[in-house]
Coordinates of C-alpha atoms in Angstrom, one line a residue:
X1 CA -4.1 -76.9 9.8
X2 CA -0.5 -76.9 10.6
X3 CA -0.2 -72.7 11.7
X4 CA -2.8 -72.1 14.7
X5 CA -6.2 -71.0 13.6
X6 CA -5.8 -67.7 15.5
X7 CA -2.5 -66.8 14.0
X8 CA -4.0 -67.6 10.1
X9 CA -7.0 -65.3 11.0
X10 CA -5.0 -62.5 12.8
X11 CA -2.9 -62.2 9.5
X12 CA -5.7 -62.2 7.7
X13 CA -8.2 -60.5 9.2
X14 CA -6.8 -56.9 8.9
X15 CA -6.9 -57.1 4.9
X16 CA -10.2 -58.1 5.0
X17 CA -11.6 -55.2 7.7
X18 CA -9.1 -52.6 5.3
X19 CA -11.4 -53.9 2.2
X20 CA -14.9 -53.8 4.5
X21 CA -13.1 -50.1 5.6
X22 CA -13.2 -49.0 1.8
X23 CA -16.9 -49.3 0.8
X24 CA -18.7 -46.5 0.6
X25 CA -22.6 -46.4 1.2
X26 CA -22.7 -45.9 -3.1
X27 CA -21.3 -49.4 -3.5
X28 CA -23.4 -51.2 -1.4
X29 CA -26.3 -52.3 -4.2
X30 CA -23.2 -53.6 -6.8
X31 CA -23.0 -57.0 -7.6
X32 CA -20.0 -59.6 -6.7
X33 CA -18.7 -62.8 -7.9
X34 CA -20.8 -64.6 -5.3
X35 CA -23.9 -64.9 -7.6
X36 CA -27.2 -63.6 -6.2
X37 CA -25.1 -61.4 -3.8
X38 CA -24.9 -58.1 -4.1
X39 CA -22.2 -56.5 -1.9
X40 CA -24.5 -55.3 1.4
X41 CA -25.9 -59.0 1.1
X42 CA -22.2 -59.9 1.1
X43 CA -21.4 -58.1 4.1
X44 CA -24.4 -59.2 6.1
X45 CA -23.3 -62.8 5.2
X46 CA -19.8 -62.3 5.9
X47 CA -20.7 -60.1 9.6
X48 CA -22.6 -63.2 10.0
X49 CA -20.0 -65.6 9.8
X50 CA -18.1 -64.0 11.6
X51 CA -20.3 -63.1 14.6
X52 CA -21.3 -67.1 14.4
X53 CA -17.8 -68.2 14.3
X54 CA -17.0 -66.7 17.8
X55 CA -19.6 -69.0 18.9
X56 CA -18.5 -72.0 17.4
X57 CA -15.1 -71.3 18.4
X58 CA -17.2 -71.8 22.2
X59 CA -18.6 -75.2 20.8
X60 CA -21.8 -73.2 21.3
X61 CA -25.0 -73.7 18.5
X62 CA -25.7 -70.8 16.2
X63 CA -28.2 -69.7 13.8
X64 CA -27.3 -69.2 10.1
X65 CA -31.0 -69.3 9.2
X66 CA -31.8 -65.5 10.5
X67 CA -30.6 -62.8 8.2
X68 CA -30.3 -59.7 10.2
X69 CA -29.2 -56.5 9.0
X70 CA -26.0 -55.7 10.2
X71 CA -25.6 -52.4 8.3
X72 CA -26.1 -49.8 10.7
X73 CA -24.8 -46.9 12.0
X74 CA -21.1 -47.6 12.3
X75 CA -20.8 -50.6 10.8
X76 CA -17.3 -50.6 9.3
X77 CA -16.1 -50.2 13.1
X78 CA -18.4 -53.3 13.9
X79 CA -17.0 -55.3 11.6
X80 CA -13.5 -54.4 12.7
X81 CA -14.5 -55.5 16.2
X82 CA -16.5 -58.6 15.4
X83 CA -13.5 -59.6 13.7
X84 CA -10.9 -59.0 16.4
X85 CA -13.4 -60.9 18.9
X86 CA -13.3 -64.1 15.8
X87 CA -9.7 -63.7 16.4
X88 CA -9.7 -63.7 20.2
X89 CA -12.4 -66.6 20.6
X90 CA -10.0 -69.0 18.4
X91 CA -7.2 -68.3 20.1
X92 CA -7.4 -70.6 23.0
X93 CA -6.2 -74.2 22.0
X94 CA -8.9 -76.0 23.0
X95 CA -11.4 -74.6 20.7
X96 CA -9.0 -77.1 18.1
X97 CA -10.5 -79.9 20.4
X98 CA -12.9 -82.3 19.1
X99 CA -16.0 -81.9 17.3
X100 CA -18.5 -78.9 16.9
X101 CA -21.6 -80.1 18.0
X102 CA -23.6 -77.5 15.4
X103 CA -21.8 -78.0 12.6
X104 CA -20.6 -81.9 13.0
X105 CA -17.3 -81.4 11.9
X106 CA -13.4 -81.4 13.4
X107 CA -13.3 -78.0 15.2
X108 CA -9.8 -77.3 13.5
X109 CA -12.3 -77.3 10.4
X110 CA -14.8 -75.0 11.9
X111 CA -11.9 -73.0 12.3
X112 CA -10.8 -73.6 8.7
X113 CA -14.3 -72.1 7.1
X114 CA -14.1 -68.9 9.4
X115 CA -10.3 -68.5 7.6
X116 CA -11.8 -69.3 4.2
X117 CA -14.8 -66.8 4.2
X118 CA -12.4 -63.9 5.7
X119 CA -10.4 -64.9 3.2
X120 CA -12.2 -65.7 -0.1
X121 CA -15.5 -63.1 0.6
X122 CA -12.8 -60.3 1.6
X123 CA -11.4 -60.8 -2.3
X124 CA -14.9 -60.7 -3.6
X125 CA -15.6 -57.3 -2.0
X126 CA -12.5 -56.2 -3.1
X127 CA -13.2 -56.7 -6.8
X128 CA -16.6 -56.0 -6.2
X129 CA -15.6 -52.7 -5.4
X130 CA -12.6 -52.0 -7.4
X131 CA -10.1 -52.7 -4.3
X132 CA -7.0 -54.0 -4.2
X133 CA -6.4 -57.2 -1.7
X134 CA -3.1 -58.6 -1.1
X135 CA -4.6 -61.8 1.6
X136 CA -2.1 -63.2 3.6
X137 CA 0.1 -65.7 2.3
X138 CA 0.1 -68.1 4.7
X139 CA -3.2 -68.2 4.6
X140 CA -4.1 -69.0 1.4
X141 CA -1.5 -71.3 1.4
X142 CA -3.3 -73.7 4.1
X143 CA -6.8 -73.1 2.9
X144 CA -6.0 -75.2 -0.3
X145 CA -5.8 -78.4 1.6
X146 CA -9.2 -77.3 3.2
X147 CA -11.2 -76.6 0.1
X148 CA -9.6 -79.8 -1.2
X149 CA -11.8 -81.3 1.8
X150 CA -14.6 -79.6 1.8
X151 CA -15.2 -79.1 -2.3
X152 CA -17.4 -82.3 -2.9
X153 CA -19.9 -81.3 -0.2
X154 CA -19.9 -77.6 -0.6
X155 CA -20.5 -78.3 -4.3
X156 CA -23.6 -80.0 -2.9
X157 CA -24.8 -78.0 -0.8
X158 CA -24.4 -74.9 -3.6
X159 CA -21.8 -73.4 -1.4
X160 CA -19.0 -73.6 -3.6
X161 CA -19.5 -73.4 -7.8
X162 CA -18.1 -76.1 -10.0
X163 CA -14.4 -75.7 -10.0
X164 CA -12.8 -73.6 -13.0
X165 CA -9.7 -73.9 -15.1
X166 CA -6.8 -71.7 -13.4
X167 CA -5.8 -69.0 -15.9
X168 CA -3.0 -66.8 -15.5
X169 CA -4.1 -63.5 -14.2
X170 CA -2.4 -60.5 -12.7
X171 CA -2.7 -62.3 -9.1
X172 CA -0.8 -64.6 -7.1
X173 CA -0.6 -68.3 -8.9
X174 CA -1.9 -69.6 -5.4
X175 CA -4.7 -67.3 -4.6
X176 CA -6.1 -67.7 -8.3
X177 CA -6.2 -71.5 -7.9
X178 CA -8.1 -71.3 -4.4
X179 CA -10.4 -68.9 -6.5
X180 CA -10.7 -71.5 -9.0
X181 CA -11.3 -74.4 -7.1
X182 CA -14.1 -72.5 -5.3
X183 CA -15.9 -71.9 -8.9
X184 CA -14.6 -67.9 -8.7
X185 CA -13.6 -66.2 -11.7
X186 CA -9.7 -64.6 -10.8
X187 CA -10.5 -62.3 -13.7
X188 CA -14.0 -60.9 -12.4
X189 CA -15.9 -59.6 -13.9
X190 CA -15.3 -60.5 -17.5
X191 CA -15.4 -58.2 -20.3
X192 CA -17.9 -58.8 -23.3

């Protein structure tokens, strides 16, 4: 990434914690564009991530195969504070150095995925819930190269859908063609 991870997830964090901000308790059981996911299953995942991703920002070992329940009492405000700490533990430039011992990667990718799930997942709440997001520029901008990268093995693994034709939506040009290329729908949901 040519911008410092930190900076890339400090612009966009905020737009994603303003979308996690808007969901009301009623919202919780609606479905997303992340098939199977219902939005609370969507936030769990994305708390997750980003509770993990302070870790790996360490070079410390996490668990992705525990699924707890981070909806509680005053959750939105624990998001919002999980999300400063993701920010904080990627800002030291060492955390760039090497390669994370968990995931087997370049950290400055480990880094990358954190950017790409605030990113992509705070878009699929958004819609999800009739939101508008606006994600940062910048970021979306470096997160093409990244999903470039990563799209043969995420398509693998089932992380990332088959990629789509780009249409020409009411959204940016760039952020509909990262949607695309992560098998997303920029017009979600379609209409009958």
């Amino acid at each position: 990434m040519s911008t410092q991870t930190s900076e890339l997830l400090a612009a966009a964090a905020p737009r994603t914690v303003d979308v996690v901000r808007g969901i009301s308790d009623d919202q919780l059981d609606l479905p997303t564009p992340c098939q199977d996911y219902l939005v609370r299953d969507l936030l769990n995942h994305l708390f997750q991530v980003v509770v993990n991703f302070q870790d790996l920002a360490e070079k410390r070992q996490v668990e992705w195969a525990e699924k707890p329940d981070h909806l509680g009492d005053g959750w939105r405000d624990r998001f919002e504070a999980e999300t400063g700490r993701l920010v904080a533990a990627w800002s030291d430039p060492s955390t760039l150095e090497g390669v994370s011992p968990g995931m087997g990667m370049p950290q400055p990718v480990i880094g990358g995925m954190a950017l790409l799930d605030l990113t992509v997942h705070g878009w699929d709440l958004a819609v999800a819930t009739g939101q508008p997001y606006h994600p940062a520029p910048e970021a979306v901008a470096e997160l093409h190269g990244l999903v470039e990268q990563l799209g043969p093995t995420a398509r693998k693994m089932g992380v990332f859908a088959d990629p789509l034709p780009t249409p020409t939506p009411d959204l940016a040009p760039d952020l509909a063609h990262l949607l695309t290329q992560t098998g997303r729908t920029p017009t979600w949901p379609q209409t009958p």
